[in-house]
Amino acid sequence: MQADAIWQGGGIATMVPELGRYGAIEDGAVATGNGRIVWVGRRTDLPAALIGPATIHHDIDRGWLTPGLIDCHTHLVFAGDRSAEFEARLGGISYQDAAKSGRGILSTMAATRAATEAELIAIAGPRLQRLLADGVTTVEIKSGYGLSLSDELKMLRAARALGAAHGVRVRTTLLAAHAVPPEFAGRPDAYIDHIVNEILPAAASAGLADAVDAFAETIAFSPAQVSRVFNAARALGLPVKLHADQLADGNGAALAASHHALSADHLEYTSPAGVRAMAAAATVAVLLPGAYATVGATQPPPVASFRAHNVPMAVATDANPGSSPLLSLLTAMNLACCLFRLTPEEALAGVTRHAAAALGLADEIGTIAVGRAADLVVWPVNHPRELAYWMGALVPTSINISNQNYTAPHR
Ligand code: NIG
Ligand code: FE
């Protein structure tokens, strides 16, 4: 078989753990066909039979090739902004008090409900381009600012349309259990009934949700309410994930693990028992340093304990208008190192291999291995640790998503 394309002329950070640090191949080559990786190894071992007259040659130019980066937790589709709330919080009011006083998630809900699907697509497009400019080839996008049947589906359709319009792999997550909307004020269980009986089945039958998420917190939903949503999701064959233990230890990590969640996210207050439960259930810990920094948190997640128990750690932007107006996954990697003390290698695994696992896509993306999608990024760096080192300075040389190649970066 002749390859459609070949990358050589530099290092390959495959992120395959069996290959050692960064899964590195110093002078490597990668061949692709039909949007998949068909060969990877040392350049000197590249079979001549793979090269044909139609094969396109990409030069790594003494830099490094990595898997396409994966932002596995975003709320990218929303209207309006919360810069006034940001200012108020810097003036002393807490994230929780902002939520209770009608700012918070419900103010974004009002703006998002008022926007049409086309408007949401237009507003979120530049945000997606900004992520893509960091070498992000897969983005998870949650609903959760509609909080009604029609508005949640509108958000999910907008997310799907964004992926198609920008050539990025998008995974959608239904987050109807994000806050109690005004129609159900004081009746959270009735809203959970509405999610379980109406919103979830409609999203599932329209094929609009790849997963289901919920916000477990005293300002959001209780473990019993989350469990009802998760049981309904799993009955429909949808995997689950959870916003857990962000502002206090609510036993969220163990709750997520008890439902075999793909991931539990935030986790600043997760207890040792929660870590052990996640390890047993192979639930990925998604760390969100942008939210930690923005809400002014002071207790970092239990990274040493995740490490000791082999809980895979992913890193994501949590891009959203309230707790994390962050649209750079490279910056999230840097923050994960500086604020949470991840190593640069852990940060890169966190936006590749472990982020893929957090989306249930470990066999599809996140490593450079035969059979995986040809999502590849060339970086002008001397070592892959530089991806986590630079702060707002690194621009990919080229980005390949499956069959599409973007040699001019989108910045
Ligand atoms: O991941 N924690 C809940 N949800 C979002 C924030 C939502 C918002 O404040 O608009 C988060 O931090
Ligand atoms: Fe979030």
Short mmCIF file of C-alpha atoms and ligand atoms in Angstrom, two decimals:
data_model
loop_
_atom_site.label_atom_id
_atom_site.label_comp_id
_atom_site.label_asym_id
_atom_site.label_seq_id
_atom_site.Cartn_x
_atom_site.Cartn_y
_atom_site.Cartn_z
CA MET A 1 0.00 0.00 0.00
CA GLN A 2 1.22 3.49 -0.81
CA ALA A 3 0.68 6.14 1.85
CA ASP A 4 -1.37 9.27 1.22
CA ALA A 5 1.08 11.29 3.30
CA ILE A 6 4.34 10.95 5.20
CA TRP A 7 5.74 13.08 8.03
CA GLN A 8 9.47 12.98 8.74
CA GLY A 9 12.40 15.22 9.54
CA GLY A 10 12.08 15.47 13.32
CA GLY A 11 10.85 13.85 16.51
CA ILE A 12 7.59 11.99 17.08
CA ALA A 13 5.97 12.26 20.53
CA THR A 14 3.67 9.27 20.06
CA MET A 15 2.44 9.45 23.71
CA VAL A 16 2.33 5.63 23.67
CA PRO A 17 3.38 4.77 27.26
CA GLU A 18 5.28 1.59 26.32
CA LEU A 19 7.70 3.74 24.28
CA GLY A 20 8.95 5.63 27.36
CA ARG A 21 8.91 9.34 28.04
CA TYR A 22 6.54 11.13 25.64
CA GLY A 23 6.53 7.88 23.64
CA ALA A 24 9.36 9.65 21.84
CA ILE A 25 10.98 8.53 18.59
CA GLU A 26 13.84 11.01 18.06
CA ASP A 27 14.24 10.72 14.28
CA GLY A 28 10.86 9.32 13.33
CA ALA A 29 8.39 8.97 10.52
CA VAL A 30 4.61 8.58 10.30
CA ALA A 31 2.64 7.43 7.27
CA THR A 32 -1.10 7.89 6.81
CA GLY A 33 -3.77 6.53 4.46
CA ASN A 34 -7.50 7.20 4.28
CA GLY A 35 -7.29 9.52 7.27
CA ARG A 36 -5.62 6.89 9.49
CA ILE A 37 -2.09 6.25 10.70
CA VAL A 38 -0.75 3.25 8.76
CA TRP A 39 2.88 3.22 9.90
CA VAL A 40 5.00 4.83 12.65
CA GLY A 41 8.62 4.17 13.57
CA ARG A 42 12.20 5.28 13.04
CA ARG A 43 12.74 7.16 9.80
CA THR A 44 15.50 4.77 8.79
CA ASP A 45 13.03 1.85 9.04
CA LEU A 46 10.36 3.47 6.85
CA PRO A 47 9.43 0.88 4.16
CA ALA A 48 10.17 2.25 0.67
CA ALA A 49 6.99 0.56 -0.58
CA LEU A 50 4.92 3.12 1.36
CA ILE A 51 6.16 5.96 -0.84
CA GLY A 52 4.42 6.39 -4.19
CA PRO A 53 4.10 9.15 -6.78
CA ALA A 54 0.97 10.56 -5.10
CA THR A 55 2.35 10.50 -1.56
CA ILE A 56 2.44 13.99 0.01
CA HIS A 57 5.57 14.76 2.03
CA HIS A 58 5.37 16.86 5.22
CA ASP A 59 8.58 18.13 6.80
CA ILE A 60 8.68 18.20 10.62
CA ASP A 61 11.62 20.56 10.07
CA ARG A 62 13.64 19.46 13.14
CA GLY A 63 10.58 20.10 15.34
CA TRP A 64 8.21 17.58 16.94
CA LEU A 65 5.03 15.85 15.81
CA THR A 66 2.36 15.16 18.46
CA PRO A 67 -1.15 13.74 18.38
CA GLY A 68 -3.78 16.41 17.73
CA LEU A 69 -4.63 18.00 21.07
CA ILE A 70 -8.00 17.20 22.67
CA ASP A 71 -9.97 19.68 24.78
CA CYS A 72 -12.19 17.21 26.66
CA HIS A 73 -14.25 19.72 28.72
CA THR A 74 -15.69 22.93 27.29
CA HIS A 75 -18.88 24.96 27.41
CA LEU A 76 -17.99 26.69 24.14
CA VAL A 77 -21.53 27.42 22.96
CA PHE A 78 -23.08 30.32 24.90
CA ALA A 79 -24.24 33.87 24.30
CA GLY A 80 -23.29 36.97 26.26
CA ASP A 81 -20.40 37.25 28.68
CA ARG A 82 -19.97 37.54 32.43
CA SER A 83 -17.25 40.17 32.62
CA ALA A 84 -19.41 42.22 35.02
CA GLU A 85 -19.62 39.20 37.33
CA PHE A 86 -15.84 38.77 36.98
CA GLU A 87 -15.41 42.36 38.13
CA ALA A 88 -17.84 41.87 41.01
CA ARG A 89 -16.05 38.73 42.15
CA LEU A 90 -12.72 40.54 42.11
CA GLY A 91 -14.46 43.11 44.30
CA GLY A 92 -15.12 40.42 46.88
CA ILE A 93 -18.30 38.45 46.11
CA SER A 94 -17.87 34.68 45.78
CA TYR A 95 -18.70 32.46 42.77
CA GLN A 96 -21.40 30.80 44.91
CA ASP A 97 -22.96 34.13 45.92
CA ALA A 98 -22.87 35.33 42.32
CA ALA A 99 -24.80 32.18 41.35
CA LYS A 100 -27.37 32.72 44.12
CA SER A 101 -27.92 36.38 43.23
CA GLY A 102 -29.08 35.59 39.69
CA ARG A 103 -25.76 36.24 38.00
CA GLY A 104 -24.01 32.97 37.40
CA ILE A 105 -25.22 30.23 35.09
CA LEU A 106 -28.79 31.57 34.89
CA SER A 107 -27.69 34.89 33.39
CA THR A 108 -25.88 33.00 30.62
CA MET A 109 -29.00 30.85 30.23
CA ALA A 110 -31.08 33.97 29.56
CA ALA A 111 -28.66 35.22 26.89
CA THR A 112 -28.37 31.76 25.32
CA ARG A 113 -32.13 31.24 25.19
CA ALA A 114 -32.49 34.62 23.46
CA ALA A 115 -30.02 33.62 20.71
CA THR A 116 -31.01 31.62 17.64
CA GLU A 117 -29.13 28.49 16.66
CA ALA A 118 -27.49 30.39 13.78
CA GLU A 119 -26.42 33.15 16.18
CA LEU A 120 -24.88 30.63 18.58
CA ILE A 121 -22.94 29.05 15.71
CA ALA A 122 -21.69 32.47 14.61
CA ILE A 123 -20.68 33.52 18.14
CA ALA A 124 -18.89 30.27 18.97
CA GLY A 125 -17.06 29.94 15.64
CA PRO A 126 -14.19 32.29 16.53
CA ARG A 127 -13.82 30.54 19.90
CA LEU A 128 -13.43 27.21 18.13
CA GLN A 129 -10.90 28.76 15.74
CA ARG A 130 -8.94 30.02 18.73
CA LEU A 131 -8.77 26.51 20.18
CA LEU A 132 -7.80 25.10 16.79
CA ALA A 133 -4.94 27.62 16.62
CA ASP A 134 -3.41 25.80 19.62
CA GLY A 135 -3.34 22.50 17.73
CA VAL A 136 -6.66 21.28 19.11
CA THR A 137 -8.26 18.79 16.73
CA THR A 138 -11.02 17.40 19.01
CA VAL A 139 -13.29 19.48 21.24
CA GLU A 140 -15.97 18.34 23.64
CA ILE A 141 -18.85 20.84 23.85
CA LYS A 142 -21.52 20.74 26.55
CA SER A 143 -25.04 22.08 26.57
CA GLY A 144 -26.27 23.41 29.92
CA TYR A 145 -27.17 27.03 29.21
CA GLY A 146 -30.52 26.19 27.61
CA LEU A 147 -32.11 24.29 30.52
CA SER A 148 -35.30 23.62 28.53
CA LEU A 149 -36.02 20.92 25.97
CA SER A 150 -35.85 23.20 22.93
CA ASP A 151 -32.89 25.28 24.14
CA GLU A 152 -30.76 22.30 25.18
CA LEU A 153 -31.33 20.67 21.78
CA LYS A 154 -30.58 24.00 20.08
CA MET A 155 -27.20 24.14 21.85
CA LEU A 156 -26.35 20.56 20.89
CA ARG A 157 -27.29 21.14 17.25
CA ALA A 158 -25.12 24.27 17.25
CA ALA A 159 -22.21 22.24 18.64
CA ARG A 160 -22.56 19.58 15.95
CA ALA A 161 -22.82 22.24 13.23
CA LEU A 162 -19.66 23.96 14.51
CA GLY A 163 -17.67 20.76 14.15
CA ALA A 164 -18.85 20.32 10.57
CA ALA A 165 -18.26 23.98 9.65
CA HIS A 166 -14.71 24.15 11.05
CA GLY A 167 -13.50 20.64 10.23
CA VAL A 168 -12.87 19.83 13.89
CA ARG A 169 -13.91 16.63 15.63
CA VAL A 170 -16.66 17.65 18.10
CA ARG A 171 -18.11 15.45 20.84
CA THR A 172 -21.32 16.71 22.40
CA THR A 173 -22.37 16.32 26.02
CA LEU A 174 -25.86 16.95 27.37
CA LEU A 175 -25.56 19.00 30.59
CA ALA A 176 -29.22 19.77 31.26
CA ALA A 177 -28.50 19.11 34.97
CA HIS A 178 -26.32 22.24 35.23
CA ALA A 179 -28.71 24.52 37.16
CA VAL A 180 -32.41 24.68 38.01
CA PRO A 181 -34.11 26.98 35.46
CA PRO A 182 -36.60 29.64 36.62
CA GLU A 183 -39.65 27.61 35.48
CA PHE A 184 -38.71 25.02 38.10
CA ALA A 185 -37.44 27.39 40.84
CA GLY A 186 -37.76 25.65 44.20
CA ARG A 187 -38.71 22.37 42.47
CA PRO A 188 -35.40 20.76 41.51
CA ASP A 189 -36.85 17.24 41.56
CA ALA A 190 -39.53 18.24 39.07
CA TYR A 191 -36.77 19.56 36.80
CA ILE A 192 -34.91 16.25 37.15
CA ASP A 193 -38.19 14.51 36.12
CA HIS A 194 -38.29 16.75 33.05
CA ILE A 195 -34.68 15.89 32.17
CA VAL A 196 -35.21 12.17 32.63
CA ASN A 197 -38.59 11.98 30.89
CA GLU A 198 -38.25 14.58 28.13
CA ILE A 199 -34.84 16.14 27.49
CA LEU A 200 -32.64 13.05 27.70
CA PRO A 201 -34.80 10.79 25.51
CA ALA A 202 -35.20 13.56 22.91
CA ALA A 203 -31.46 14.26 22.76
CA ALA A 204 -30.68 10.56 22.56
CA SER A 205 -33.20 9.76 19.84
CA ALA A 206 -32.00 12.71 17.74
CA GLY A 207 -28.42 11.44 18.11
CA LEU A 208 -27.39 14.81 19.50
CA ALA A 209 -25.59 13.69 22.68
CA ASP A 210 -22.44 11.57 22.85
CA ALA A 211 -22.44 11.69 26.67
CA VAL A 212 -24.34 13.08 29.65
CA ASP A 213 -22.92 15.33 32.37
CA ALA A 214 -24.25 16.87 35.59
CA PHE A 215 -23.14 19.45 38.17
CA ALA A 216 -22.99 17.89 41.65
CA GLU A 217 -22.61 20.67 44.21
CA THR A 218 -24.63 22.27 47.00
CA ILE A 219 -25.44 25.17 44.62
CA ALA A 220 -26.51 22.65 41.95
CA PHE A 221 -27.74 19.04 42.27
CA SER A 222 -27.61 16.41 45.03
CA PRO A 223 -26.11 12.91 44.63
CA ALA A 224 -29.64 11.43 44.50
CA GLN A 225 -30.66 13.82 41.71
CA VAL A 226 -27.45 13.16 39.75
CA SER A 227 -28.00 9.41 40.12
CA ARG A 228 -31.45 9.67 38.58
CA VAL A 229 -30.02 11.47 35.54
CA PHE A 230 -27.14 9.00 35.23
CA ASN A 231 -29.37 5.92 35.53
CA ALA A 232 -31.58 7.28 32.74
CA ALA A 233 -28.54 8.11 30.59
CA ARG A 234 -27.03 4.68 30.99
CA ALA A 235 -30.38 3.03 30.22
CA LEU A 236 -30.22 4.90 26.89
CA GLY A 237 -26.67 3.65 26.32
CA LEU A 238 -25.00 7.02 26.93
CA PRO A 239 -21.76 7.32 28.95
CA VAL A 240 -21.69 9.78 31.85
CA LYS A 241 -19.27 12.30 33.37
CA LEU A 242 -19.58 14.63 36.36
CA HIS A 243 -18.64 18.13 37.57
CA ALA A 244 -17.53 16.98 41.02
CA ASP A 245 -16.02 18.32 44.25
CA GLN A 246 -15.19 21.73 42.76
CA LEU A 247 -16.23 23.95 45.68
CA ALA A 248 -16.50 21.39 48.49
CA ASP A 249 -16.14 17.63 49.01
CA GLY A 250 -19.57 16.37 48.07
CA ASN A 251 -18.41 12.78 47.52
CA GLY A 252 -18.70 13.54 43.81
CA ALA A 253 -15.71 11.50 42.68
CA ALA A 254 -17.07 8.34 44.32
CA LEU A 255 -20.53 9.11 42.93
CA ALA A 256 -19.08 9.36 39.40
CA ALA A 257 -17.10 6.16 39.88
CA SER A 258 -20.17 4.29 41.15
CA HIS A 259 -21.80 5.06 37.77
CA HIS A 260 -18.65 4.00 35.87
CA ALA A 261 -18.27 7.56 34.62
CA LEU A 262 -15.78 8.22 31.84
CA SER A 263 -14.50 11.16 33.88
CA ALA A 264 -14.97 13.24 36.99
CA ASP A 265 -13.98 16.85 36.49
CA HIS A 266 -12.62 19.69 38.72
CA LEU A 267 -11.96 17.54 41.88
CA GLU A 268 -10.25 20.17 44.04
CA TYR A 269 -11.88 18.75 47.21
CA THR A 270 -11.87 15.04 46.29
CA SER A 271 -11.12 12.83 49.31
CA PRO A 272 -8.70 9.87 49.42
CA ALA A 273 -11.73 7.53 49.26
CA GLY A 274 -12.90 9.34 46.12
CA VAL A 275 -9.48 8.88 44.51
CA ARG A 276 -9.52 5.16 45.30
CA ALA A 277 -13.03 4.77 43.87
CA MET A 278 -11.95 6.51 40.66
CA ALA A 279 -8.92 4.23 40.37
CA ALA A 280 -11.10 1.12 40.75
CA ALA A 281 -13.58 2.35 38.11
CA ALA A 282 -10.88 3.65 35.69
CA THR A 283 -12.57 7.06 35.78
CA VAL A 284 -10.35 9.81 34.34
CA ALA A 285 -9.62 12.87 36.52
CA VAL A 286 -10.15 15.96 34.35
CA LEU A 287 -8.22 18.90 35.86
CA LEU A 288 -9.42 22.41 35.04
CA PRO A 289 -6.81 24.97 36.14
CA GLY A 290 -8.54 27.84 34.32
CA ALA A 291 -11.57 27.48 36.62
CA TYR A 292 -9.32 27.06 39.66
CA ALA A 293 -7.53 30.32 38.86
CA THR A 294 -10.64 32.28 37.87
CA VAL A 295 -12.77 31.45 40.90
CA GLY A 296 -9.78 32.17 43.14
CA ALA A 297 -9.61 28.63 44.53
CA THR A 298 -6.85 27.85 46.99
CA GLN A 299 -6.93 24.06 47.34
CA PRO A 300 -5.48 22.27 44.31
CA PRO A 301 -6.80 18.81 43.33
CA PRO A 302 -5.03 15.81 44.96
CA VAL A 303 -2.56 15.28 42.12
CA ALA A 304 -0.03 13.26 44.15
CA SER A 305 -2.80 10.89 45.19
CA PHE A 306 -4.09 10.50 41.60
CA ARG A 307 -0.52 9.71 40.58
CA ALA A 308 -0.01 7.19 43.39
CA HIS A 309 -3.25 5.37 42.46
CA ASN A 310 -2.66 5.51 38.70
CA VAL A 311 -5.76 7.59 38.06
CA PRO A 312 -5.24 9.03 34.57
CA MET A 313 -5.22 12.85 34.65
CA ALA A 314 -6.58 14.88 31.74
CA VAL A 315 -6.32 18.68 31.40
CA ALA A 316 -8.95 20.87 29.72
CA THR A 317 -9.88 24.54 29.34
CA ASP A 318 -13.44 24.33 30.79
CA ALA A 319 -14.00 27.27 28.40
CA ASN A 320 -17.11 29.00 29.76
CA PRO A 321 -18.26 32.56 30.46
CA GLY A 322 -18.34 32.24 34.26
CA SER A 323 -15.65 30.18 35.91
CA SER A 324 -13.13 29.83 33.07
CA PRO A 325 -13.05 32.29 30.14
CA LEU A 326 -10.00 30.41 28.82
CA LEU A 327 -9.68 29.61 25.13
CA SER A 328 -6.16 28.20 25.00
CA LEU A 329 -5.43 24.55 25.75
CA LEU A 330 -1.66 25.25 25.72
CA THR A 331 -2.25 27.80 28.49
CA ALA A 332 -4.30 25.22 30.40
CA MET A 333 -1.28 22.86 30.16
CA ASN A 334 1.02 25.56 31.51
CA LEU A 335 -1.39 26.37 34.35
CA ALA A 336 -1.73 22.67 35.22
CA CYS A 337 2.06 22.56 35.66
CA CYS A 338 2.42 25.84 37.53
CA LEU A 339 -0.69 25.63 39.74
CA PHE A 340 -1.13 21.85 40.17
CA ARG A 341 2.52 20.74 39.74
CA LEU A 342 1.89 18.37 36.85
CA THR A 343 5.02 17.50 34.90
CA PRO A 344 5.10 18.76 31.30
CA GLU A 345 4.82 15.13 30.18
CA GLU A 346 1.71 14.62 32.35
CA ALA A 347 0.25 17.84 30.92
CA LEU A 348 0.78 16.61 27.36
CA ALA A 349 -0.68 13.18 28.20
CA GLY A 350 -3.55 15.14 29.77
CA VAL A 351 -4.48 16.77 26.46
CA THR A 352 -3.83 13.68 24.32
CA ARG A 353 -4.06 10.09 25.58
CA HIS A 354 -5.95 10.76 28.80
CA ALA A 355 -8.26 13.35 27.25
CA ALA A 356 -9.18 10.72 24.63
CA ALA A 357 -10.04 8.28 27.43
CA ALA A 358 -12.17 10.98 29.12
CA LEU A 359 -14.25 11.04 25.93
CA GLY A 360 -14.36 7.27 25.47
CA LEU A 361 -12.17 7.63 22.36
CA ALA A 362 -8.93 5.99 23.51
CA ASP A 363 -8.94 3.63 20.52
CA GLU A 364 -9.51 6.45 18.03
CA ILE A 365 -7.37 9.47 18.97
CA GLY A 366 -4.80 10.69 21.51
CA THR A 367 -1.76 8.64 20.50
CA ILE A 368 0.28 8.22 17.34
CA ALA A 369 -0.19 4.52 16.65
CA VAL A 370 -1.26 2.39 13.69
CA GLY A 371 -5.04 2.49 13.23
CA ARG A 372 -5.59 5.79 15.04
CA ALA A 373 -7.07 8.80 13.22
CA ALA A 374 -4.47 10.93 11.43
CA ASP A 375 -4.87 13.88 13.80
CA LEU A 376 -1.32 15.25 13.89
CA VAL A 377 0.32 18.55 14.80
CA VAL A 378 3.83 19.74 13.90
CA TRP A 379 5.42 22.06 16.50
CA PRO A 380 8.49 24.28 16.05
CA VAL A 381 10.10 23.05 19.30
CA ASN A 382 13.32 21.31 20.28
CA HIS A 383 11.58 19.16 22.89
CA PRO A 384 7.91 18.25 23.55
CA ARG A 385 8.09 19.69 27.08
CA GLU A 386 8.05 23.12 25.43
CA LEU A 387 4.31 22.73 24.79
CA ALA A 388 3.68 23.22 28.52
CA TYR A 389 6.54 25.67 29.02
CA TRP A 390 5.70 28.62 26.79
CA MET A 391 2.95 30.98 27.93
CA GLY A 392 0.99 32.20 24.92
CA ALA A 393 3.94 32.01 22.57
CA LEU A 394 3.75 28.76 20.65
CA VAL A 395 2.13 28.43 17.22
CA PRO A 396 1.87 25.04 15.49
CA THR A 397 3.68 24.75 12.15
CA SER A 398 0.86 22.65 10.70
CA ILE A 399 -2.25 20.81 11.78
CA ASN A 400 -3.72 17.70 10.20
CA ILE A 401 -7.20 16.44 11.04
CA SER A 402 -7.91 13.09 9.43
CA ASN A 403 -7.71 13.95 5.72
CA GLN A 404 -7.46 17.72 6.04
CA ASN A 405 -4.16 19.56 6.35
CA TYR A 406 -3.88 23.14 7.54
CA THR A 407 -0.36 24.27 6.86
CA ALA A 408 -1.13 27.90 7.64
CA PRO A 409 -1.99 28.06 11.31
CA HIS A 410 -5.26 29.75 12.23
CA ARG A 411 -3.86 32.58 14.30
O1 NIG B 1 -17.33 23.90 34.71
N1 NIG B 1 -19.20 24.15 37.43
C1 NIG B 1 -20.16 24.31 36.67
N2 NIG B 1 -20.10 24.65 35.40
C2 NIG B 1 -19.08 25.42 34.80
C3 NIG B 1 -19.24 26.85 35.04
C4 NIG B 1 -20.50 27.35 34.53
C5 NIG B 1 -20.67 28.81 34.66
O2 NIG B 1 -20.26 29.43 35.68
O3 NIG B 1 -21.26 29.35 33.71
C6 NIG B 1 -17.71 24.94 35.20
O4 NIG B 1 -17.01 25.57 35.99
FE FE B 2 -17.43 22.80 33.27
#
